[in-house]
């Protein structure tokens, strides 16, 4: 029987309609305009689809040759989430932000890549297509799982890895999904209540109108087709030799911060771990200047002193 080319695949993400997709892209562009000026946008092909890539800075030509930063966003959305961070990061060195296929963004998802080895293959192919042989990799939430998985499975291109309140350290619990559901519902609350809800939920996006609209449209426009990732086994974490920095929010509901503050440096040789107070799952959104400065300092240590000189550290700030 001939294959129906119009059949909707159930194992890849998709937009519900062109109209909602275009409205969502317009909302994302508002956030991009709030960040650093884009140097360029490009598409690169991988075995799993087309990956859309944003390129920023640096403004100083002398910094152009520095090891670049590659940003991997969280689940469901796009590189627009990095708008608080791109101005500070791109002053120091080149920055690339990758839209992960399978989430609501400008990449085109064609083949499933939720499996750990496939996810690592996708990232390696994307970096290779960009001509990036050495990068400082940064991931948030689900992107945190992706970068930890990369450090375990395909670390050859990685100068360092920074994981921001990441998946991959422990099983995603019910409390996190309840928080996501309540936060999404709270985006519909009256304007006067949003600051109070943002504080109560440790959800800064509720107080940023442009981000609130973007999240609402993304939830309506796109259907994700992948399971929640399983955490890395302890042996997998022990195998990581790439310099690692884990930053968690004190009120995170994705991880147990104090547990991971002790666990990560114990399992990963030389790893740094830190808890940022007055934030939950989005430390880089709540405190972009603080998190940017600490990430850049970590990368500077790796570049100037070498991986062997980056020593384990764990503390709450």
PDB file of C-alpha atoms in Angstrom, residues 11-317:
ATOM      1  CA  UNK A  11       7.247  10.542  16.830  1.00  0.00           C
ATOM      2  CA  UNK A  12       8.303  14.070  15.814  1.00  0.00           C
ATOM      3  CA  UNK A  13       7.153  17.465  17.053  1.00  0.00           C
ATOM      4  CA  UNK A  14       4.833  19.599  14.949  1.00  0.00           C
ATOM      5  CA  UNK A  15       2.975  22.904  14.802  1.00  0.00           C
ATOM      6  CA  UNK A  16      -0.794  22.815  15.100  1.00  0.00           C
ATOM      7  CA  UNK A  17      -1.273  25.410  12.346  1.00  0.00           C
ATOM      8  CA  UNK A  18       0.699  27.862  10.242  1.00  0.00           C
ATOM      9  CA  UNK A  19      -1.233  30.747  11.783  1.00  0.00           C
ATOM     10  CA  UNK A  20      -0.317  29.875  15.367  1.00  0.00           C
ATOM     11  CA  UNK A  21       3.265  29.134  14.306  1.00  0.00           C
ATOM     12  CA  UNK A  22       3.625  32.577  12.746  1.00  0.00           C
ATOM     13  CA  UNK A  23       2.121  34.300  15.789  1.00  0.00           C
ATOM     14  CA  UNK A  24       4.514  32.368  18.018  1.00  0.00           C
ATOM     15  CA  UNK A  25       7.495  33.339  15.846  1.00  0.00           C
ATOM     16  CA  UNK A  26       6.437  36.987  16.060  1.00  0.00           C
ATOM     17  CA  UNK A  27       6.315  36.767  19.881  1.00  0.00           C
ATOM     18  CA  UNK A  28       9.762  35.126  19.883  1.00  0.00           C
ATOM     19  CA  UNK A  29      11.150  37.919  17.712  1.00  0.00           C
ATOM     20  CA  UNK A  30      10.055  40.456  20.326  1.00  0.00           C
ATOM     21  CA  UNK A  31      12.236  38.622  22.883  1.00  0.00           C
ATOM     22  CA  UNK A  32      15.166  38.367  20.481  1.00  0.00           C
ATOM     23  CA  UNK A  33      14.977  42.148  20.034  1.00  0.00           C
ATOM     24  CA  UNK A  34      15.342  42.529  23.823  1.00  0.00           C
ATOM     25  CA  UNK A  35      18.657  40.653  23.774  1.00  0.00           C
ATOM     26  CA  UNK A  36      21.965  41.288  22.050  1.00  0.00           C
ATOM     27  CA  UNK A  37      21.908  42.278  18.375  1.00  0.00           C
ATOM     28  CA  UNK A  38      21.962  39.207  16.151  1.00  0.00           C
ATOM     29  CA  UNK A  39      25.094  38.896  14.045  1.00  0.00           C
ATOM     30  CA  UNK A  40      23.501  36.277  11.781  1.00  0.00           C
ATOM     31  CA  UNK A  41      21.060  33.374  11.505  1.00  0.00           C
ATOM     32  CA  UNK A  42      21.701  30.144   9.640  1.00  0.00           C
ATOM     33  CA  UNK A  43      20.318  26.640   9.160  1.00  0.00           C
ATOM     34  CA  UNK A  44      22.447  23.498   9.334  1.00  0.00           C
ATOM     35  CA  UNK A  45      21.382  20.010   8.304  1.00  0.00           C
ATOM     36  CA  UNK A  46      21.659  16.964  10.566  1.00  0.00           C
ATOM     37  CA  UNK A  47      20.366  13.400  10.456  1.00  0.00           C
ATOM     38  CA  UNK A  48      17.374  14.495  12.537  1.00  0.00           C
ATOM     39  CA  UNK A  49      16.283  17.626  10.725  1.00  0.00           C
ATOM     40  CA  UNK A  50      17.288  21.223  10.106  1.00  0.00           C
ATOM     41  CA  UNK A  51      18.758  23.087  13.082  1.00  0.00           C
ATOM     42  CA  UNK A  52      18.282  26.859  13.199  1.00  0.00           C
ATOM     43  CA  UNK A  53      21.229  28.728  14.739  1.00  0.00           C
ATOM     44  CA  UNK A  54      21.585  32.299  16.034  1.00  0.00           C
ATOM     45  CA  UNK A  55      25.003  33.978  16.156  1.00  0.00           C
ATOM     46  CA  UNK A  56      25.935  36.872  18.480  1.00  0.00           C
ATOM     47  CA  UNK A  57      28.963  39.136  19.047  1.00  0.00           C
ATOM     48  CA  UNK A  58      31.502  39.737  20.236  1.00  0.00           C
ATOM     49  CA  UNK A  59      31.674  43.488  19.814  1.00  0.00           C
ATOM     50  CA  UNK A  60      35.452  43.487  20.335  1.00  0.00           C
ATOM     51  CA  UNK A  61      37.194  42.025  17.237  1.00  0.00           C
ATOM     52  CA  UNK A  62      40.032  40.819  19.450  1.00  0.00           C
ATOM     53  CA  UNK A  63      37.610  38.470  21.200  1.00  0.00           C
ATOM     54  CA  UNK A  64      36.454  36.849  17.952  1.00  0.00           C
ATOM     55  CA  UNK A  65      39.089  34.111  18.211  1.00  0.00           C
ATOM     56  CA  UNK A  66      38.122  33.095  21.747  1.00  0.00           C
ATOM     57  CA  UNK A  67      36.495  29.711  22.346  1.00  0.00           C
ATOM     58  CA  UNK A  68      32.798  30.281  21.600  1.00  0.00           C
ATOM     59  CA  UNK A  69      29.798  29.648  23.812  1.00  0.00           C
ATOM     60  CA  UNK A  70      26.985  27.416  22.561  1.00  0.00           C
ATOM     61  CA  UNK A  71      23.580  27.820  24.262  1.00  0.00           C
ATOM     62  CA  UNK A  72      21.004  25.000  24.428  1.00  0.00           C
ATOM     63  CA  UNK A  73      17.544  26.106  25.568  1.00  0.00           C
ATOM     64  CA  UNK A  74      15.013  24.325  27.781  1.00  0.00           C
ATOM     65  CA  UNK A  75      12.142  22.066  26.755  1.00  0.00           C
ATOM     66  CA  UNK A  76       9.207  23.239  24.654  1.00  0.00           C
ATOM     67  CA  UNK A  77      10.572  26.557  23.461  1.00  0.00           C
ATOM     68  CA  UNK A  78      13.450  28.233  21.628  1.00  0.00           C
ATOM     69  CA  UNK A  79      16.656  30.231  21.839  1.00  0.00           C
ATOM     70  CA  UNK A  80      14.551  33.338  22.523  1.00  0.00           C
ATOM     71  CA  UNK A  81      14.737  32.347  26.204  1.00  0.00           C
ATOM     72  CA  UNK A  82      18.366  33.532  26.273  1.00  0.00           C
ATOM     73  CA  UNK A  83      17.532  37.223  25.706  1.00  0.00           C
ATOM     74  CA  UNK A  84      18.594  38.241  29.270  1.00  0.00           C
ATOM     75  CA  UNK A  85      21.970  36.532  28.795  1.00  0.00           C
ATOM     76  CA  UNK A  86      23.133  37.220  25.241  1.00  0.00           C
ATOM     77  CA  UNK A  87      24.124  40.877  25.851  1.00  0.00           C
ATOM     78  CA  UNK A  88      26.578  40.018  28.618  1.00  0.00           C
ATOM     79  CA  UNK A  89      27.896  36.773  27.163  1.00  0.00           C
ATOM     80  CA  UNK A  90      28.504  38.141  23.675  1.00  0.00           C
ATOM     81  CA  UNK A  91      30.652  40.995  24.962  1.00  0.00           C
ATOM     82  CA  UNK A  92      33.268  38.431  25.934  1.00  0.00           C
ATOM     83  CA  UNK A  93      33.322  35.889  23.108  1.00  0.00           C
ATOM     84  CA  UNK A  94      31.303  34.523  20.160  1.00  0.00           C
ATOM     85  CA  UNK A  95      27.933  33.042  21.105  1.00  0.00           C
ATOM     86  CA  UNK A  96      25.820  30.540  19.181  1.00  0.00           C
ATOM     87  CA  UNK A  97      22.291  29.589  20.248  1.00  0.00           C
ATOM     88  CA  UNK A  98      20.863  26.363  18.813  1.00  0.00           C
ATOM     89  CA  UNK A  99      17.146  25.707  18.403  1.00  0.00           C
ATOM     90  CA  UNK A 100      16.676  22.070  19.395  1.00  0.00           C
ATOM     91  CA  UNK A 101      14.584  20.108  16.852  1.00  0.00           C
ATOM     92  CA  UNK A 102      11.470  18.770  18.540  1.00  0.00           C
ATOM     93  CA  UNK A 103      10.687  21.988  20.426  1.00  0.00           C
ATOM     94  CA  UNK A 104       8.701  25.073  19.425  1.00  0.00           C
ATOM     95  CA  UNK A 105      11.229  26.973  17.356  1.00  0.00           C
ATOM     96  CA  UNK A 106      12.505  27.529  13.821  1.00  0.00           C
ATOM     97  CA  UNK A 107      14.266  24.185  13.515  1.00  0.00           C
ATOM     98  CA  UNK A 108      12.546  21.460  11.474  1.00  0.00           C
ATOM     99  CA  UNK A 109      12.184  18.110  13.225  1.00  0.00           C
ATOM    100  CA  UNK A 110      12.180  15.062  10.909  1.00  0.00           C
ATOM    101  CA  UNK A 111      13.497  12.102  12.919  1.00  0.00           C
ATOM    102  CA  UNK A 112      13.151  11.293  16.654  1.00  0.00           C
ATOM    103  CA  UNK A 113      16.217  12.194  18.724  1.00  0.00           C
ATOM    104  CA  UNK A 114      15.086  11.834  22.327  1.00  0.00           C
ATOM    105  CA  UNK A 115      17.269   8.748  22.801  1.00  0.00           C
ATOM    106  CA  UNK A 116      20.570   9.671  24.532  1.00  0.00           C
ATOM    107  CA  UNK A 117      22.872   8.483  21.734  1.00  0.00           C
ATOM    108  CA  UNK A 118      20.746  10.148  19.050  1.00  0.00           C
ATOM    109  CA  UNK A 119      20.637  13.408  21.020  1.00  0.00           C
ATOM    110  CA  UNK A 120      24.436  13.385  21.290  1.00  0.00           C
ATOM    111  CA  UNK A 121      24.750  12.610  17.580  1.00  0.00           C
ATOM    112  CA  UNK A 122      22.457  15.536  16.699  1.00  0.00           C
ATOM    113  CA  UNK A 123      24.531  18.012  18.702  1.00  0.00           C
ATOM    114  CA  UNK A 124      27.821  16.708  17.355  1.00  0.00           C
ATOM    115  CA  UNK A 125      26.548  16.949  13.779  1.00  0.00           C
ATOM    116  CA  UNK A 126      25.231  20.489  14.347  1.00  0.00           C
ATOM    117  CA  UNK A 127      28.533  21.682  15.841  1.00  0.00           C
ATOM    118  CA  UNK A 128      30.444  20.010  13.023  1.00  0.00           C
ATOM    119  CA  UNK A 129      28.249  21.700  10.403  1.00  0.00           C
ATOM    120  CA  UNK A 130      29.005  25.059  12.067  1.00  0.00           C
ATOM    121  CA  UNK A 131      32.727  24.340  11.940  1.00  0.00           C
ATOM    122  CA  UNK A 132      33.041  24.444  15.752  1.00  0.00           C
ATOM    123  CA  UNK A 133      35.808  22.153  16.994  1.00  0.00           C
ATOM    124  CA  UNK A 134      35.890  23.425  20.593  1.00  0.00           C
ATOM    125  CA  UNK A 135      33.066  25.098  22.523  1.00  0.00           C
ATOM    126  CA  UNK A 136      31.895  26.058  25.977  1.00  0.00           C
ATOM    127  CA  UNK A 137      28.504  24.338  26.121  1.00  0.00           C
ATOM    128  CA  UNK A 138      25.679  25.801  28.243  1.00  0.00           C
ATOM    129  CA  UNK A 139      22.269  24.189  28.732  1.00  0.00           C
ATOM    130  CA  UNK A 140      19.195  25.024  30.787  1.00  0.00           C
ATOM    131  CA  UNK A 141      16.641  22.518  32.136  1.00  0.00           C
ATOM    132  CA  UNK A 142      16.108  19.929  29.344  1.00  0.00           C
ATOM    133  CA  UNK A 143      19.058  21.613  27.645  1.00  0.00           C
ATOM    134  CA  UNK A 144      20.962  20.787  30.826  1.00  0.00           C
ATOM    135  CA  UNK A 145      20.236  17.106  30.237  1.00  0.00           C
ATOM    136  CA  UNK A 146      21.421  17.477  26.653  1.00  0.00           C
ATOM    137  CA  UNK A 147      24.758  19.022  27.661  1.00  0.00           C
ATOM    138  CA  UNK A 148      25.391  16.494  30.449  1.00  0.00           C
ATOM    139  CA  UNK A 149      24.577  13.708  28.005  1.00  0.00           C
ATOM    140  CA  UNK A 150      27.009  15.268  25.513  1.00  0.00           C
ATOM    141  CA  UNK A 151      29.782  15.396  28.110  1.00  0.00           C
ATOM    142  CA  UNK A 152      29.215  11.705  28.790  1.00  0.00           C
ATOM    143  CA  UNK A 153      28.803  10.442  25.208  1.00  0.00           C
ATOM    144  CA  UNK A 154      30.596  12.822  22.826  1.00  0.00           C
ATOM    145  CA  UNK A 155      32.894  15.182  24.755  1.00  0.00           C
ATOM    146  CA  UNK A 156      35.533  15.653  22.050  1.00  0.00           C
ATOM    147  CA  UNK A 157      34.403  19.169  21.034  1.00  0.00           C
ATOM    148  CA  UNK A 158      33.734  20.402  24.571  1.00  0.00           C
ATOM    149  CA  UNK A 159      36.051  22.802  26.401  1.00  0.00           C
ATOM    150  CA  UNK A 160      33.564  22.972  29.288  1.00  0.00           C
ATOM    151  CA  UNK A 161      29.926  22.318  30.188  1.00  0.00           C
ATOM    152  CA  UNK A 162      27.672  24.564  32.276  1.00  0.00           C
ATOM    153  CA  UNK A 163      24.310  23.088  33.313  1.00  0.00           C
ATOM    154  CA  UNK A 164      21.686  25.531  34.621  1.00  0.00           C
ATOM    155  CA  UNK A 165      19.144  23.892  36.926  1.00  0.00           C
ATOM    156  CA  UNK A 166      19.491  20.863  34.694  1.00  0.00           C
ATOM    157  CA  UNK A 167      17.599  17.741  33.941  1.00  0.00           C
ATOM    158  CA  UNK A 168      19.704  14.601  33.935  1.00  0.00           C
ATOM    159  CA  UNK A 169      20.715  14.594  37.593  1.00  0.00           C
ATOM    160  CA  UNK A 170      17.603  12.962  39.040  1.00  0.00           C
ATOM    161  CA  UNK A 171      14.243  11.642  37.906  1.00  0.00           C
ATOM    162  CA  UNK A 172      11.742  14.370  37.075  1.00  0.00           C
ATOM    163  CA  UNK A 173       9.210  14.275  39.909  1.00  0.00           C
ATOM    164  CA  UNK A 174       5.507  15.038  40.045  1.00  0.00           C
ATOM    165  CA  UNK A 175       6.170  18.304  41.893  1.00  0.00           C
ATOM    166  CA  UNK A 176       7.914  19.728  38.810  1.00  0.00           C
ATOM    167  CA  UNK A 177       5.050  18.873  36.450  1.00  0.00           C
ATOM    168  CA  UNK A 178       2.532  20.332  38.913  1.00  0.00           C
ATOM    169  CA  UNK A 179       4.608  23.536  39.044  1.00  0.00           C
ATOM    170  CA  UNK A 180       4.696  23.699  35.228  1.00  0.00           C
ATOM    171  CA  UNK A 181       0.915  23.244  35.045  1.00  0.00           C
ATOM    172  CA  UNK A 182       0.181  25.863  37.715  1.00  0.00           C
ATOM    173  CA  UNK A 183       2.658  28.299  36.120  1.00  0.00           C
ATOM    174  CA  UNK A 184       1.011  27.922  32.719  1.00  0.00           C
ATOM    175  CA  UNK A 185      -2.413  28.446  34.265  1.00  0.00           C
ATOM    176  CA  UNK A 186      -1.065  31.508  36.121  1.00  0.00           C
ATOM    177  CA  UNK A 187      -0.170  33.187  32.801  1.00  0.00           C
ATOM    178  CA  UNK A 188      -3.936  33.716  32.412  1.00  0.00           C
ATOM    179  CA  UNK A 189      -4.245  35.532  35.749  1.00  0.00           C
ATOM    180  CA  UNK A 190      -5.242  39.227  35.896  1.00  0.00           C
ATOM    181  CA  UNK A 191      -2.328  41.615  35.421  1.00  0.00           C
ATOM    182  CA  UNK A 192      -2.492  42.889  39.013  1.00  0.00           C
ATOM    183  CA  UNK A 193      -1.962  39.371  40.389  1.00  0.00           C
ATOM    184  CA  UNK A 194       0.953  38.360  38.191  1.00  0.00           C
ATOM    185  CA  UNK A 195       3.803  39.903  40.241  1.00  0.00           C
ATOM    186  CA  UNK A 196       2.528  38.165  43.376  1.00  0.00           C
ATOM    187  CA  UNK A 197       2.156  34.839  41.542  1.00  0.00           C
ATOM    188  CA  UNK A 198       5.604  35.236  39.981  1.00  0.00           C
ATOM    189  CA  UNK A 199       7.126  35.596  43.447  1.00  0.00           C
ATOM    190  CA  UNK A 200       5.089  32.755  44.952  1.00  0.00           C
ATOM    191  CA  UNK A 201       5.896  30.348  42.119  1.00  0.00           C
ATOM    192  CA  UNK A 202       9.495  31.538  41.607  1.00  0.00           C
ATOM    193  CA  UNK A 203       8.388  32.034  38.015  1.00  0.00           C
ATOM    194  CA  UNK A 204       9.839  35.315  36.685  1.00  0.00           C
ATOM    195  CA  UNK A 205       8.244  34.943  33.256  1.00  0.00           C
ATOM    196  CA  UNK A 206       4.851  35.858  34.733  1.00  0.00           C
ATOM    197  CA  UNK A 207       6.129  39.368  35.404  1.00  0.00           C
ATOM    198  CA  UNK A 208       7.594  39.811  31.890  1.00  0.00           C
ATOM    199  CA  UNK A 209       4.662  40.473  29.532  1.00  0.00           C
ATOM    200  CA  UNK A 210       6.593  39.631  26.377  1.00  0.00           C
ATOM    201  CA  UNK A 211       7.766  36.303  27.771  1.00  0.00           C
ATOM    202  CA  UNK A 212       4.315  35.485  29.143  1.00  0.00           C
ATOM    203  CA  UNK A 213       2.733  35.912  25.693  1.00  0.00           C
ATOM    204  CA  UNK A 214       5.510  33.851  24.075  1.00  0.00           C
ATOM    205  CA  UNK A 215       4.965  30.951  26.487  1.00  0.00           C
ATOM    206  CA  UNK A 216       1.192  31.035  26.048  1.00  0.00           C
ATOM    207  CA  UNK A 217       1.508  30.933  22.272  1.00  0.00           C
ATOM    208  CA  UNK A 218       4.119  28.178  22.358  1.00  0.00           C
ATOM    209  CA  UNK A 219       1.855  25.952  24.457  1.00  0.00           C
ATOM    210  CA  UNK A 220      -0.964  26.457  21.961  1.00  0.00           C
ATOM    211  CA  UNK A 221       1.062  26.275  18.781  1.00  0.00           C
ATOM    212  CA  UNK A 222       3.328  23.244  19.163  1.00  0.00           C
ATOM    213  CA  UNK A 223       3.014  19.575  20.112  1.00  0.00           C
ATOM    214  CA  UNK A 224       6.111  17.892  21.545  1.00  0.00           C
ATOM    215  CA  UNK A 225       6.519  14.179  20.818  1.00  0.00           C
ATOM    216  CA  UNK A 226       9.135  12.869  23.213  1.00  0.00           C
ATOM    217  CA  UNK A 227       9.199  11.364  26.724  1.00  0.00           C
ATOM    218  CA  UNK A 228      10.863  13.020  29.700  1.00  0.00           C
ATOM    219  CA  UNK A 229      14.561  12.077  29.706  1.00  0.00           C
ATOM    220  CA  UNK A 230      15.903   9.590  32.196  1.00  0.00           C
ATOM    221  CA  UNK A 231      18.665  10.829  34.526  1.00  0.00           C
ATOM    222  CA  UNK A 232      22.243   9.876  33.862  1.00  0.00           C
ATOM    223  CA  UNK A 233      23.375   6.884  35.888  1.00  0.00           C
ATOM    224  CA  UNK A 234      26.061   7.490  38.491  1.00  0.00           C
ATOM    225  CA  UNK A 235      28.603   5.595  36.399  1.00  0.00           C
ATOM    226  CA  UNK A 236      27.804   7.904  33.475  1.00  0.00           C
ATOM    227  CA  UNK A 237      28.380  10.975  35.641  1.00  0.00           C
ATOM    228  CA  UNK A 238      31.629   9.489  36.942  1.00  0.00           C
ATOM    229  CA  UNK A 239      32.805   9.095  33.351  1.00  0.00           C
ATOM    230  CA  UNK A 240      32.645  12.850  32.661  1.00  0.00           C
ATOM    231  CA  UNK A 241      36.064  14.463  32.339  1.00  0.00           C
ATOM    232  CA  UNK A 242      34.982  17.742  30.744  1.00  0.00           C
ATOM    233  CA  UNK A 243      35.159  20.667  33.221  1.00  0.00           C
ATOM    234  CA  UNK A 244      31.644  20.942  34.624  1.00  0.00           C
ATOM    235  CA  UNK A 245      29.791  23.759  36.386  1.00  0.00           C
ATOM    236  CA  UNK A 246      26.276  23.166  37.724  1.00  0.00           C
ATOM    237  CA  UNK A 247      24.191  26.166  38.830  1.00  0.00           C
ATOM    238  CA  UNK A 248      20.862  25.537  40.585  1.00  0.00           C
ATOM    239  CA  UNK A 249      18.105  27.719  41.962  1.00  0.00           C
ATOM    240  CA  UNK A 250      17.591  27.462  45.716  1.00  0.00           C
ATOM    241  CA  UNK A 251      13.866  26.860  45.217  1.00  0.00           C
ATOM    242  CA  UNK A 252      14.188  24.540  42.240  1.00  0.00           C
ATOM    243  CA  UNK A 253      11.512  21.880  41.868  1.00  0.00           C
ATOM    244  CA  UNK A 254      13.359  20.014  39.111  1.00  0.00           C
ATOM    245  CA  UNK A 255      16.293  19.000  41.325  1.00  0.00           C
ATOM    246  CA  UNK A 256      16.947  18.856  45.058  1.00  0.00           C
ATOM    247  CA  UNK A 257      19.654  21.544  45.133  1.00  0.00           C
ATOM    248  CA  UNK A 258      21.337  20.691  48.438  1.00  0.00           C
ATOM    249  CA  UNK A 259      21.474  17.009  47.498  1.00  0.00           C
ATOM    250  CA  UNK A 260      23.112  17.805  44.159  1.00  0.00           C
ATOM    251  CA  UNK A 261      25.446  20.378  45.723  1.00  0.00           C
ATOM    252  CA  UNK A 262      27.135  17.488  47.519  1.00  0.00           C
ATOM    253  CA  UNK A 263      26.587  14.806  44.879  1.00  0.00           C
ATOM    254  CA  UNK A 264      27.854  16.438  41.679  1.00  0.00           C
ATOM    255  CA  UNK A 265      31.412  17.279  42.878  1.00  0.00           C
ATOM    256  CA  UNK A 266      31.618  13.844  44.501  1.00  0.00           C
ATOM    257  CA  UNK A 267      30.750  11.995  41.286  1.00  0.00           C
ATOM    258  CA  UNK A 268      32.311  14.234  38.612  1.00  0.00           C
ATOM    259  CA  UNK A 269      36.034  14.875  39.080  1.00  0.00           C
ATOM    260  CA  UNK A 270      36.725  18.590  39.519  1.00  0.00           C
ATOM    261  CA  UNK A 271      33.098  19.668  39.027  1.00  0.00           C
ATOM    262  CA  UNK A 272      31.807  22.912  40.510  1.00  0.00           C
ATOM    263  CA  UNK A 273      28.282  23.183  41.891  1.00  0.00           C
ATOM    264  CA  UNK A 274      26.498  26.247  43.218  1.00  0.00           C
ATOM    265  CA  UNK A 275      23.081  27.238  44.524  1.00  0.00           C
ATOM    266  CA  UNK A 276      21.740  30.702  43.694  1.00  0.00           C
ATOM    267  CA  UNK A 277      19.353  32.127  46.290  1.00  0.00           C
ATOM    268  CA  UNK A 278      16.107  33.989  45.545  1.00  0.00           C
ATOM    269  CA  UNK A 279      15.335  31.928  42.459  1.00  0.00           C
ATOM    270  CA  UNK A 280      13.816  28.654  41.364  1.00  0.00           C
ATOM    271  CA  UNK A 281      14.145  26.974  37.985  1.00  0.00           C
ATOM    272  CA  UNK A 282      15.405  30.038  36.104  1.00  0.00           C
ATOM    273  CA  UNK A 283      18.541  31.443  37.772  1.00  0.00           C
ATOM    274  CA  UNK A 284      19.816  32.867  34.473  1.00  0.00           C
ATOM    275  CA  UNK A 285      16.519  34.727  33.978  1.00  0.00           C
ATOM    276  CA  UNK A 286      16.125  35.981  37.560  1.00  0.00           C
ATOM    277  CA  UNK A 287      19.792  36.949  37.972  1.00  0.00           C
ATOM    278  CA  UNK A 288      21.313  37.240  34.482  1.00  0.00           C
ATOM    279  CA  UNK A 289      24.216  39.495  35.466  1.00  0.00           C
ATOM    280  CA  UNK A 290      25.270  37.249  38.349  1.00  0.00           C
ATOM    281  CA  UNK A 291      24.959  34.016  36.379  1.00  0.00           C
ATOM    282  CA  UNK A 292      26.640  35.479  33.283  1.00  0.00           C
ATOM    283  CA  UNK A 293      29.593  36.698  35.345  1.00  0.00           C
ATOM    284  CA  UNK A 294      30.069  33.345  37.057  1.00  0.00           C
ATOM    285  CA  UNK A 295      29.788  31.371  33.835  1.00  0.00           C
ATOM    286  CA  UNK A 296      32.312  33.625  32.110  1.00  0.00           C
ATOM    287  CA  UNK A 297      34.699  33.395  35.063  1.00  0.00           C
ATOM    288  CA  UNK A 298      34.491  29.598  34.932  1.00  0.00           C
ATOM    289  CA  UNK A 299      35.164  29.584  31.182  1.00  0.00           C
ATOM    290  CA  UNK A 300      38.072  31.977  31.633  1.00  0.00           C
ATOM    291  CA  UNK A 301      39.603  29.611  34.202  1.00  0.00           C
ATOM    292  CA  UNK A 302      39.268  26.705  31.764  1.00  0.00           C
ATOM    293  CA  UNK A 303      40.769  28.691  28.880  1.00  0.00           C
ATOM    294  CA  UNK A 304      43.654  30.195  30.796  1.00  0.00           C
ATOM    295  CA  UNK A 305      44.531  27.497  33.312  1.00  0.00           C
ATOM    296  CA  UNK A 306      43.431  24.329  31.507  1.00  0.00           C
ATOM    297  CA  UNK A 307      40.960  21.636  32.613  1.00  0.00           C
ATOM    298  CA  UNK A 308      43.339  20.168  35.194  1.00  0.00           C
ATOM    299  CA  UNK A 309      43.420  23.475  37.081  1.00  0.00           C
ATOM    300  CA  UNK A 310      39.626  23.707  37.462  1.00  0.00           C
ATOM    301  CA  UNK A 311      38.975  22.285  40.902  1.00  0.00           C
ATOM    302  CA  UNK A 312      35.817  21.091  42.575  1.00  0.00           C
ATOM    303  CA  UNK A 313      33.800  23.676  44.464  1.00  0.00           C
ATOM    304  CA  UNK A 314      30.331  23.540  46.016  1.00  0.00           C
ATOM    305  CA  UNK A 315      28.575  26.366  47.784  1.00  0.00           C
ATOM    306  CA  UNK A 316      25.357  28.275  48.194  1.00  0.00           C
ATOM    307  CA  UNK A 317      25.353  31.935  47.180  1.00  0.00           C
TER     308      UNK A 317
END
